[in-house]
DNA sequence: AGAGTTATGTTCGAATTTTAACAAGGCAGC
DNA sequence: GCTGCCTTGTTAAAATTCGAACATAACTCT
């Protein structure tokens, strides 16, 4: 593969992490090449992109966490995720500052919280924020930035700087892949930045995963397994430190 | 709406919760109607589905409406606000950076935008962000911070600093009170901070109000009337500079 | 430099999607 | 039953996308 071609595909990936779809015409304009070249680029990586009537869509892996797939993923792992979150409840005490990671797992935890729970919540995902905003006694701090539809989350230096000024009692993390040797990984690098910073600011870091994540590897590494104070799965406390 | 039509739309929702997309032909076969009818059904609920080259895509399932949304539904000035926003459309050109204020007016403007509009949107309100996030070609920048339920908005220095780094083409502002002599005011001081900074970064500042706001005064002042490049009400362009 | 290979652009026709217009069918109210 | 209104189906034309074929440009290797 050409290096130019590689660059273009990377640019496409980047653009598609910010948009749910991109028309070939726009892509051609952005990349400064002809539409035909865009077609060829996209066709060259069917595992990354798909065509739909002149629009380029990011390909969603079966287990990827994307707005499109949330309902399906929720169906298959919903009960597991609820069990995991039920265990997480005992790490929370009144009036603490809690960090909520993005993904499809954490919303279950929020739903399990008492409606009038008192806490300061920190998050960087739109759908997590919406849920937290409904709790009347939650003081919500949101890390803003550039929006990424794939995870409904935000990225940017302002969010990282906001974290610098926060003392977090408990950070609840999620991961798209967990491996005993290689550690915890996620799909996007901007998520990894936030996760790392949140863990460094937290007294206690708790990883919440369903077992389908074990043994998987995703591109963005964010922590080795030893750094978590607890790793919860639907089977309870788990030790994956190889 | 027909009851048959309602059933078909429900069946479409069901089918699309398990697949990322559905071709019109398949949908027609499943529903036992013609492709044209499927087209008409889908076009009838643009907030639930979208077309992409012969395929039907689901939108993210919208969760229950937040308290703030509910109050919006009971908004007595809805039609006036829609009219104001219809006029605001002509200030927008493709590929610009647009600032959206918080409040109950701006959501109408977003609903009036074409689904595939290309822009960079800047906002600091949860319900505005939620709406903007559904537009596939909008690059969304969110100013985070501490959440204020009264206006579903965020406050904090990180948002103001993010604005420092932005060049805004058009800023659409709202106000809770507008007075020819005293200028534009709003209910909360943190909103005023953001509004002022957004206006200072914007090439063009447009104030969107319904006439019920005229003559009212609220605690937080944010701009005199001369500083707006346009003031739109349901009666059109208005000059309130006393 | 020259030949061979690969990458990119252009063009064109086939296939597909979109849209509008009109016809047919169903249903409520009189 | 008839009328008027709404829904659905059919058709045809317009616009768009797809994919192949060929031409040109760029790059690699000797």
Coordinates of N, CA and C in Angstrom, one line a residue, chain B:
Chain B
X1 N -52.2 10.3 11.7 CA -51.5 9.2 11.2 C -52.3 7.9 11.2
X2 N -52.3 7.1 10.2 CA -53.0 5.9 10.0 C -52.5 4.9 11.1
X3 N -53.4 4.0 11.5 CA -52.9 3.0 12.5 C -52.1 1.9 11.7
X4 N -52.4 1.6 10.5 CA -51.5 0.7 9.7 C -50.1 1.3 9.6
X5 N -50.1 2.6 9.3 CA -48.9 3.3 9.1 C -48.1 3.2 10.4
X6 N -48.7 3.5 11.5 CA -48.1 3.4 12.8 C -47.5 2.0 13.0
X7 N -48.3 0.9 12.7 CA -47.8 -0.4 12.8 C -46.5 -0.6 12.0
X8 N -46.6 -0.1 10.8 CA -45.4 -0.4 9.9 C -44.2 0.3 10.4
X9 N -44.4 1.5 10.9 CA -43.2 2.2 11.5 C -42.7 1.5 12.7
X10 N -43.6 1.0 13.5 CA -43.1 0.2 14.7 C -42.3 -1.0 14.2
X11 N -42.8 -1.7 13.1 CA -42.1 -2.9 12.6 C -40.8 -2.5 12.1
X12 N -40.7 -1.3 11.4 CA -39.4 -0.9 10.9 C -38.4 -0.6 12.1
X13 N -38.9 0.0 13.1 CA -38.1 0.3 14.3 C -37.5 -1.0 14.8
X14 N -38.4 -2.0 14.9 CA -38.1 -3.3 15.5 C -37.0 -3.9 14.6
X15 N -37.2 -3.9 13.3 CA -36.3 -4.5 12.4 C -34.9 -3.8 12.4
X16 N -34.9 -2.5 12.6 CA -33.7 -1.7 12.5 C -33.0 -1.8 13.9
X17 N -33.6 -2.3 14.9 CA -32.9 -2.4 16.2 C -32.0 -3.6 16.1
X18 N -32.2 -4.4 15.1 CA -31.3 -5.6 15.0 C -30.3 -5.5 13.9
X19 N -30.6 -4.6 12.9 CA -29.7 -4.5 11.8 C -29.3 -3.0 11.7
X20 N -28.1 -2.8 11.2 CA -27.6 -1.4 11.1 C -28.3 -0.7 10.0
X21 N -28.8 -1.4 9.0 CA -29.5 -0.7 7.9 C -30.4 -1.7 7.2
X22 N -31.3 -1.2 6.5 CA -32.3 -2.1 5.8 C -32.5 -1.5 4.5
X23 N -32.5 -2.3 3.4 CA -32.7 -1.8 2.1 C -34.2 -1.6 1.9
X24 N -34.6 -0.6 1.1 CA -36.0 -0.3 0.9 C -36.7 -1.5 0.4
X25 N -36.0 -2.3 -0.5 CA -36.6 -3.4 -1.1 C -37.0 -4.5 -0.1
X26 N -36.0 -4.7 0.9 CA -36.3 -5.7 1.9 C -37.4 -5.2 2.8
X27 N -37.4 -3.9 3.2 CA -38.4 -3.4 4.0 C -39.8 -3.5 3.4
X28 N -39.8 -3.3 2.1 CA -41.1 -3.4 1.4 C -41.6 -4.8 1.4
X29 N -40.7 -5.8 1.3 CA -41.1 -7.2 1.3 C -41.6 -7.6 2.7
X30 N -40.8 -7.1 3.8 CA -41.2 -7.4 5.1 C -42.6 -6.9 5.5
X31 N -42.8 -5.6 5.1 CA -44.0 -5.0 5.5 C -45.2 -5.3 4.5
X32 N -44.8 -5.9 3.4 CA -45.9 -6.3 2.5 C -46.5 -5.1 1.8
X33 N -45.7 -4.0 1.6 CA -46.3 -2.9 0.8 C -45.3 -2.5 -0.3
X34 N -45.6 -1.5 -1.0 CA -44.7 -1.1 -2.1 C -43.5 -0.3 -1.6
X35 N -42.5 -0.2 -2.4 CA -41.3 0.6 -2.0 C -41.7 2.0 -1.8
X36 N -42.6 2.5 -2.6 CA -43.0 3.9 -2.5 C -43.6 4.2 -1.1
X37 N -44.4 3.2 -0.6 CA -45.0 3.4 0.7 C -44.0 3.4 1.8
X38 N -43.0 2.6 1.6 CA -41.9 2.6 2.6 C -41.2 3.9 2.6
X39 N -41.0 4.4 1.4 CA -40.4 5.8 1.3 C -41.2 6.8 2.1
X40 N -42.5 6.7 1.8 CA -43.4 7.7 2.5 C -43.4 7.6 4.0
X41 N -43.4 6.3 4.4 CA -43.4 6.1 5.9 C -42.1 6.6 6.5
X42 N -41.0 6.3 5.9 CA -39.7 6.7 6.5 C -39.6 8.2 6.4
X43 N -40.0 8.8 5.3 CA -39.9 10.3 5.2 C -40.8 11.0 6.3
X44 N -41.8 10.2 6.7 CA -42.8 10.8 7.7 C -42.2 11.0 9.1
X45 N -41.1 10.2 9.4 CA -40.5 10.4 10.7 C -39.0 10.6 10.6
X46 N -38.6 11.8 10.2 CA -37.2 12.0 10.0 C -36.4 12.0 11.3
X47 N -37.1 12.1 12.4 CA -36.4 12.0 13.7 C -36.1 10.6 14.1
X48 N -36.6 9.6 13.4 CA -36.4 8.2 13.7 C -35.5 7.5 12.7
X49 N -35.7 7.9 11.5 CA -35.0 7.2 10.4 C -34.3 8.2 9.5
X50 N -33.3 7.7 8.8 CA -32.8 8.5 7.7 C -32.5 7.7 6.5
X51 N -32.5 8.3 5.3 CA -32.3 7.6 4.1 C -30.8 7.7 3.7
X52 N -30.3 6.7 3.1 CA -28.9 6.8 2.6 C -28.8 5.9 1.4
X53 N -29.1 6.5 0.3 CA -28.9 5.7 -1.0 C -29.7 4.4 -1.0
X54 N -30.9 4.5 -0.7 CA -31.8 3.3 -0.8 C -31.8 2.5 0.4
X55 N -31.1 2.9 1.4 CA -31.1 2.1 2.7 C -31.7 3.0 3.8
X56 N -32.3 2.3 4.7 CA -32.9 3.0 5.8 C -32.0 2.8 7.0
X57 N -31.6 3.9 7.6 CA -30.7 3.9 8.8 C -31.5 4.3 10.0
X58 N -31.3 3.7 11.2 CA -32.0 4.1 12.4 C -31.2 5.3 13.0
X59 N -31.9 6.2 13.6 CA -31.2 7.1 14.5 C -31.0 6.5 15.9
X60 N -30.2 7.1 16.7 CA -30.0 6.7 18.0 C -31.3 6.8 18.7
X61 N -31.7 5.7 19.3 CA -33.0 5.7 20.1 C -33.0 6.8 21.1
X62 N -33.9 7.7 21.0 CA -33.9 8.8 21.9 C -34.5 8.3 23.3
X63 N -33.8 8.6 24.3 CA -34.3 8.2 25.6 C -35.5 9.1 26.0
X64 N -36.0 8.8 27.1 CA -37.2 9.6 27.6 C -36.8 11.0 27.7
X65 N -37.7 11.9 27.5 CA -37.4 13.3 27.5 C -37.0 13.8 28.9
X66 N -36.0 14.6 28.9 CA -35.6 15.2 30.2 C -36.6 16.2 30.6
X67 N -36.6 16.5 32.0 CA -37.5 17.5 32.5 C -37.5 18.8 31.6
X68 N -36.3 19.1 31.2 CA -36.1 20.4 30.4 C -36.9 20.3 29.1
X69 N -36.8 19.1 28.5 CA -37.4 18.9 27.2 C -38.9 19.0 27.4
X70 N -39.4 18.4 28.5 CA -40.9 18.4 28.7 C -41.4 19.8 28.8
X71 N -40.6 20.7 29.5 CA -41.1 22.0 29.6 C -41.1 22.7 28.3
X72 N -40.2 22.3 27.4 CA -40.1 22.8 26.1 C -41.4 22.4 25.3
X73 N -41.8 21.2 25.5 CA -43.0 20.7 24.8 C -44.2 21.6 25.1
X74 N -44.2 22.1 26.4 CA -45.3 22.9 26.8 C -45.1 24.4 26.5
X75 N -44.0 24.6 25.7 CA -43.6 26.0 25.4 C -44.8 26.8 24.7
X76 N -45.2 27.8 25.3 CA -46.3 28.5 24.8 C -45.9 29.3 23.5
X77 N -44.7 29.6 23.4 CA -44.3 30.5 22.3 C -43.6 29.7 21.1
X78 N -44.0 28.4 21.1 CA -43.3 27.5 20.1 C -43.4 28.0 18.7
X79 N -44.6 28.4 18.2 CA -44.7 28.8 16.8 C -43.9 30.1 16.6
X80 N -43.9 31.0 17.6 CA -43.2 32.2 17.4 C -41.7 31.9 17.2
X81 N -41.2 30.9 18.1 CA -39.8 30.6 18.0 C -39.4 29.9 16.7
X82 N -40.4 29.1 16.2 CA -40.1 28.5 14.9 C -39.9 29.5 13.8
X83 N -40.8 30.5 13.9 CA -40.7 31.6 12.9 C -39.4 32.4 13.0
X84 N -39.0 32.7 14.2 CA -37.7 33.4 14.4 C -36.6 32.5 13.8
X85 N -36.6 31.3 14.1 CA -35.5 30.4 13.6 C -35.5 30.2 12.1
X86 N -36.7 30.2 11.5 CA -36.8 30.1 10.1 C -36.0 31.3 9.4
X87 N -36.1 32.5 10.0 CA -35.4 33.6 9.5 C -33.9 33.5 9.7
X88 N -33.5 32.8 10.8 CA -32.1 32.7 11.1 C -31.4 31.9 10.1
X89 N -32.1 31.0 9.4 CA -31.4 30.0 8.5 C -30.6 30.8 7.5
X90 N -31.0 31.9 7.1 CA -30.3 32.6 5.9 C -29.0 33.2 6.4
X91 N -28.7 33.1 7.6 CA -27.3 33.6 8.1 C -26.3 32.5 8.0
X92 N -26.7 31.3 7.7 CA -25.8 30.1 7.7 C -25.4 29.8 6.3
X93 N -24.1 29.6 6.1 CA -23.6 29.1 4.9 C -22.8 27.8 5.2
X94 N -22.6 27.0 4.1 CA -22.0 25.7 4.3 C -20.6 25.8 4.9
X95 N -20.2 24.9 5.8 CA -18.8 24.8 6.3 C -18.4 25.9 7.1
X96 N -19.4 26.6 7.8 CA -19.0 27.6 8.8 C -18.9 27.1 10.2
X97 N -18.4 27.9 11.1 CA -18.4 27.6 12.5 C -19.5 28.4 13.1
X98 N -20.5 27.7 13.8 CA -21.6 28.4 14.3 C -21.7 28.1 15.8
X99 N -22.0 29.2 16.6 CA -22.2 29.1 18.0 C -23.7 29.0 18.3
X100 N -24.1 28.1 19.1 CA -25.5 27.9 19.5 C -25.7 28.2 21.0
X101 N -26.4 29.2 21.3 CA -26.7 29.5 22.7 C -27.6 28.5 23.3
X102 N -27.7 28.5 24.7 CA -28.6 27.6 25.3 C -30.0 28.2 25.4
X103 N -31.0 27.5 25.9 CA -32.3 28.0 26.0 C -33.3 27.2 25.2
X104 N -34.5 27.6 25.1 CA -35.6 26.8 24.4 C -35.7 27.2 23.0
X105 N -35.1 28.3 22.6 CA -35.3 28.8 21.2 C -34.4 28.0 20.2
X106 N -33.1 27.9 20.5 CA -32.2 27.3 19.6 C -32.5 25.9 19.1
X107 N -33.1 25.0 19.9 CA -33.4 23.7 19.4 C -34.3 23.8 18.2
X108 N -35.1 24.8 18.1 CA -36.0 24.9 16.9 C -35.1 25.1 15.7
X109 N -34.1 25.9 15.9 CA -33.2 26.2 14.7 C -32.6 25.0 14.2
X110 N -32.1 24.2 15.2 CA -31.4 22.9 14.8 C -32.3 22.0 14.1
X111 N -33.6 21.9 14.5 CA -34.5 21.0 13.9 C -34.8 21.5 12.4
X112 N -34.6 22.8 12.2 CA -34.9 23.3 10.8 C -33.7 23.1 9.9
X113 N -32.6 22.8 10.4 CA -31.4 22.6 9.6 C -31.5 21.3 8.8
X114 N -31.0 21.3 7.5 CA -31.0 20.1 6.8 C -30.2 19.0 7.5
X115 N -30.7 17.7 7.4 CA -30.0 16.7 8.1 C -28.5 16.5 7.8
X116 N -28.2 16.8 6.6 CA -26.8 16.6 6.2 C -26.0 17.8 6.1
X117 N -26.4 18.9 6.8 CA -25.7 20.1 6.8 C -24.3 20.0 7.3
X118 N -23.3 20.6 6.6 CA -21.9 20.6 7.0 C -21.6 21.8 7.8
X119 N -21.2 21.6 9.0 CA -20.7 22.8 9.8 C -20.0 22.3 11.1
X120 N -19.3 23.3 11.7 CA -18.7 23.1 13.0 C -19.6 23.8 14.0
X121 N -20.2 23.1 14.9 CA -21.1 23.7 15.8 C -20.5 23.8 17.2
X122 N -20.7 24.9 17.9 CA -20.2 25.1 19.2 C -21.4 25.3 20.1
X123 N -21.4 24.6 21.2 CA -22.5 24.8 22.2 C -22.1 24.5 23.6
X124 N -23.0 24.8 24.5 CA -22.6 24.5 25.9 C -23.9 24.1 26.7
X125 N -24.8 23.5 26.0 CA -26.0 23.1 26.6 C -26.3 21.6 26.2
X126 N -26.8 20.9 27.2 CA -26.9 19.4 27.0 C -28.0 19.1 25.9
X127 N -29.1 19.8 26.0 CA -30.1 19.4 25.0 C -29.8 19.9 23.6
X128 N -29.1 21.0 23.5 CA -28.6 21.5 22.2 C -27.6 20.5 21.6
X129 N -26.7 20.1 22.5 CA -25.7 19.1 22.0 C -26.3 17.8 21.5
X130 N -27.3 17.4 22.3 CA -28.0 16.1 21.9 C -28.6 16.2 20.5
X131 N -29.2 17.4 20.2 CA -29.8 17.5 18.9 C -28.7 17.6 17.8
X132 N -27.7 18.4 18.1 CA -26.6 18.6 17.1 C -25.9 17.3 16.8
X133 N -25.8 16.4 17.8 CA -25.1 15.2 17.7 C -25.7 14.3 16.7
X134 N -27.0 14.5 16.4 CA -27.7 13.6 15.4 C -27.4 14.0 14.0
X135 N -26.9 15.1 13.8 CA -26.6 15.5 12.4 C -25.3 14.9 12.0
X136 N -25.3 14.0 11.0 CA -24.1 13.3 10.7 C -22.9 14.1 10.3
X137 N -23.1 15.2 9.6 CA -22.0 16.0 9.1 C -21.7 17.3 9.9
X138 N -22.2 17.3 11.2 CA -21.8 18.4 12.0 C -20.7 18.0 12.9
X139 N -19.6 18.8 12.9 CA -18.5 18.6 13.8 C -18.9 19.4 15.1
X140 N -19.1 18.7 16.2 CA -19.6 19.3 17.4 C -18.5 19.5 18.4
X141 N -18.5 20.8 18.8 CA -17.6 21.1 19.9 C -18.4 21.6 21.1
X142 N -18.2 20.9 22.2 CA -19.0 21.2 23.4 C -18.1 21.8 24.5
X143 N -18.7 22.9 25.1 CA -18.0 23.5 26.2 C -18.5 22.9 27.5
X144 N -17.6 22.2 28.2 CA -18.1 21.5 29.4 C -18.0 22.3 30.6
X145 N -18.0 21.7 31.8 CA -18.0 22.4 33.0 C -19.0 21.9 34.0
X146 N -19.4 22.7 34.9 CA -20.4 22.3 35.9 C -21.8 22.5 35.3
X147 N -22.6 21.5 35.6 CA -23.9 21.5 35.0 C -24.9 22.3 35.7
X148 N -25.8 23.0 35.0 CA -26.9 23.8 35.6 C -28.2 23.3 35.1
X149 N -28.9 22.6 35.9 CA -30.2 22.0 35.4 C -31.2 23.1 34.9
X150 N -31.2 24.2 35.5 CA -32.2 25.2 35.1 C -32.2 25.5 33.6
X151 N -31.0 25.6 33.0 CA -30.8 25.9 31.6 C -30.2 24.7 30.8
X152 N -30.0 23.6 31.5 CA -29.3 22.4 30.9 C -28.0 22.8 30.3
X153 N -27.3 23.8 30.9 CA -26.1 24.3 30.3 C -24.9 24.1 31.3
X154 N -23.7 24.3 30.8 CA -22.5 24.1 31.6 C -21.8 25.4 31.8
X155 N -21.0 25.5 32.9 CA -20.2 26.7 33.1 C -18.8 26.3 33.6
X156 N -17.9 27.2 33.4 CA -16.6 27.0 33.9 C -15.5 27.6 33.0
X157 N -14.3 27.7 33.6 CA -13.3 28.4 32.9 C -12.8 27.7 31.6
X158 N -12.9 26.3 31.7 CA -12.4 25.6 30.6 C -13.2 25.9 29.3
X159 N -14.5 26.1 29.5 CA -15.3 26.4 28.3 C -14.9 27.8 27.7
X160 N -14.7 28.7 28.6 CA -14.3 30.1 28.2 C -13.0 30.0 27.5
X161 N -12.1 29.2 28.0 CA -10.7 29.1 27.3 C -10.8 28.4 26.0
X162 N -11.7 27.4 25.9 CA -11.9 26.8 24.6 C -12.4 27.8 23.6
X163 N -13.3 28.6 24.0 CA -13.8 29.7 23.1 C -12.7 30.6 22.6
X164 N -11.7 30.8 23.5 CA -10.6 31.7 23.1 C -9.9 31.2 21.8
X165 N -9.9 29.9 21.7 CA -9.2 29.3 20.6 C -10.1 29.1 19.3
X166 N -11.3 29.6 19.4 CA -12.2 29.4 18.3 C -12.5 30.6 17.5
X167 N -12.6 30.5 16.2 CA -13.1 31.6 15.3 C -14.5 31.2 14.9
X168 N -15.4 32.1 15.3 CA -16.8 31.7 15.1 C -17.3 32.6 13.9
X169 N -18.0 32.0 13.0 CA -18.6 32.8 11.9 C -19.8 33.5 12.3
X170 N -20.8 32.7 12.8 CA -22.0 33.3 13.3 C -22.3 32.7 14.7
X171 N -22.7 33.7 15.6 CA -23.2 33.3 16.9 C -24.7 33.6 17.0
X172 N -25.4 32.5 17.3 CA -26.9 32.7 17.5 C -27.1 32.8 19.0
X173 N -27.6 33.9 19.5 CA -27.8 34.1 20.9 C -29.3 34.2 21.2
X174 N -29.6 33.8 22.5 CA -30.9 34.0 23.0 C -30.8 34.9 24.2
X175 N -31.9 35.4 24.7 CA -31.9 36.2 25.9 C -33.3 36.1 26.6
X176 N -33.2 36.1 27.9 CA -34.5 36.0 28.7 C -35.2 37.4 28.8
X177 N -34.4 38.5 28.6 CA -35.0 39.8 28.6 C -34.2 40.7 27.7
X178 N -35.0 41.6 27.0 CA -34.4 42.5 26.1 C -35.0 43.9 26.3
X179 N -34.1 44.9 26.4 CA -34.6 46.2 26.7 C -33.8 47.2 25.8
X180 N -34.5 48.1 25.1 CA -33.8 49.0 24.2 C -32.7 49.7 24.9
X181 N -32.9 50.2 26.1 CA -31.9 51.0 26.8 C -30.9 50.2 27.6
X182 N -31.4 49.1 28.3 CA -30.6 48.4 29.2 C -29.9 47.2 28.5
X183 N -30.3 46.8 27.3 CA -29.7 45.8 26.6 C -30.2 44.4 26.9
X184 N -29.5 43.4 26.5 CA -29.9 42.0 26.6 C -29.4 41.4 27.9
X185 N -30.3 40.7 28.6 CA -30.0 40.1 29.9 C -30.5 38.6 29.9
X186 N -29.9 37.9 30.8 CA -30.4 36.5 31.0 C -30.4 36.2 32.5
X187 N -30.8 34.9 32.8 CA -31.1 34.6 34.2 C -29.9 34.3 35.0
X188 N -28.9 33.8 34.4 CA -27.7 33.3 35.2 C -26.4 33.9 34.7
X189 N -25.6 34.2 35.7 CA -24.3 34.9 35.4 C -23.4 34.1 34.6
X190 N -23.4 32.8 34.8 CA -22.4 32.0 34.1 C -22.8 31.9 32.6
X191 N -24.1 32.0 32.3 CA -24.5 32.1 30.9 C -24.0 33.4 30.3
X192 N -24.1 34.4 31.0 CA -23.7 35.7 30.5 C -22.2 35.7 30.1
X193 N -21.4 35.0 30.9 CA -20.0 34.9 30.6 C -19.7 34.3 29.3
X194 N -20.4 33.2 29.1 CA -20.2 32.5 27.8 C -20.7 33.3 26.6
X195 N -21.9 33.9 26.8 CA -22.5 34.7 25.7 C -21.5 35.8 25.3
X196 N -21.0 36.5 26.3 CA -20.1 37.6 26.0 C -18.9 37.1 25.2
X197 N -18.3 36.1 25.7 CA -17.1 35.6 25.1 C -17.4 35.1 23.6
X198 N -18.6 34.4 23.5 CA -18.9 33.9 22.2 C -19.1 35.1 21.2
X199 N -19.7 36.1 21.7 CA -20.0 37.3 20.8 C -18.6 37.9 20.4
X200 N -17.7 38.0 21.4 CA -16.4 38.6 21.0 C -15.6 37.8 20.0
X201 N -15.9 36.5 20.0 CA -15.1 35.6 19.0 C -15.9 35.5 17.7
X202 N -17.1 36.1 17.6 CA -17.9 35.9 16.4 C -17.8 37.0 15.4
X203 N -17.7 36.7 14.1 CA -17.8 37.7 13.1 C -19.2 38.3 13.1
X204 N -20.2 37.5 13.3 CA -21.6 38.0 13.2 C -22.3 37.5 14.4
X205 N -23.1 38.4 15.1 CA -23.9 38.0 16.3 C -25.3 38.2 16.0
X206 N -26.1 37.2 16.1 CA -27.5 37.3 15.8 C -28.3 37.0 17.0
X207 N -29.2 37.9 17.4 CA -30.1 37.6 18.6 C -31.4 37.1 18.2
X208 N -31.8 36.0 18.7 CA -33.1 35.4 18.4 C -34.0 35.4 19.6
X209 N -35.1 36.2 19.5 CA -36.1 36.3 20.6 C -37.5 36.3 20.0
X210 N -38.4 35.8 20.9 CA -39.8 36.1 20.6 C -40.2 37.4 21.3
X211 N -41.2 38.0 20.8 CA -41.5 39.4 21.3 C -41.9 39.4 22.8
X212 N -42.2 38.3 23.4 CA -42.6 38.3 24.8 C -41.4 38.7 25.7
X213 N -40.2 38.7 25.1 CA -39.0 39.0 25.9 C -38.7 40.5 25.9
X214 N -39.4 41.2 25.0 CA -39.1 42.7 24.9 C -39.6 43.4 26.1
X215 N -38.7 44.3 26.7 CA -39.1 45.1 27.8 C -38.8 44.4 29.2
X216 N -38.4 43.2 29.1 CA -38.1 42.5 30.4 C -36.6 42.7 30.8
X217 N -36.4 42.6 32.1 CA -35.1 42.7 32.6 C -34.8 41.5 33.5
X218 N -33.6 40.9 33.3 CA -33.2 39.7 34.1 C -31.9 40.1 34.8
X219 N -31.4 39.4 35.8 CA -30.3 39.8 36.6 C -29.0 40.0 35.8
X220 N -28.7 39.1 34.8 CA -27.4 39.0 34.3 C -27.3 39.7 32.9
X221 N -26.7 40.9 32.9 CA -26.5 41.6 31.6 C -25.4 41.0 30.8
X222 N -25.6 40.9 29.5 CA -24.5 40.4 28.7 C -24.2 41.2 27.4
X223 N -25.1 42.1 26.9 CA -24.7 42.9 25.8 C -25.7 44.0 25.6
X224 N -25.2 45.1 25.1 CA -26.1 46.2 24.6 C -26.6 45.8 23.2
X225 N -27.7 46.5 22.8 CA -28.4 46.1 21.6 C -27.6 46.4 20.4
X226 N -26.7 47.5 20.4 CA -26.0 47.9 19.3 C -25.0 46.8 18.8
X227 N -24.6 45.9 19.7 CA -23.5 45.0 19.4 C -24.0 43.8 18.6
X228 N -25.4 43.7 18.5 CA -25.9 42.6 17.6 C -25.9 43.0 16.2
X229 N -25.5 42.2 15.3 CA -25.6 42.5 13.9 C -27.0 42.3 13.4
X230 N -27.8 41.5 14.1 CA -29.2 41.4 13.7 C -30.0 41.0 14.9
X231 N -31.2 41.5 15.1 CA -32.1 41.0 16.1 C -33.4 40.5 15.4
X232 N -33.6 39.2 15.6 CA -34.8 38.6 14.9 C -35.9 38.3 15.9
X233 N -37.1 38.7 15.5 CA -38.3 38.3 16.2 C -39.3 37.7 15.2
X234 N -40.4 37.2 15.7 CA -41.3 36.6 14.8 C -41.9 37.6 13.7
X235 N -41.6 38.9 14.0 CA -42.1 39.9 13.0 C -40.9 40.2 12.0
X236 N -39.8 39.6 12.1 CA -38.7 39.9 11.2 C -37.6 40.7 11.9
X237 N -36.7 41.2 11.1 CA -35.6 42.0 11.6 C -36.1 43.2 12.4
X238 N -35.6 43.4 13.6 CA -36.1 44.4 14.5 C -34.9 45.3 15.0
X239 N -35.2 46.5 15.2 CA -34.2 47.4 15.7 C -34.6 47.9 17.1
X240 N -33.9 47.4 18.1 CA -34.3 47.8 19.4 C -33.3 48.7 20.1
X241 N -32.3 49.2 19.3 CA -31.3 50.1 19.8 C -32.0 51.4 20.1
X242 N -32.3 51.7 21.4 CA -33.1 52.8 21.8 C -32.4 54.1 21.3

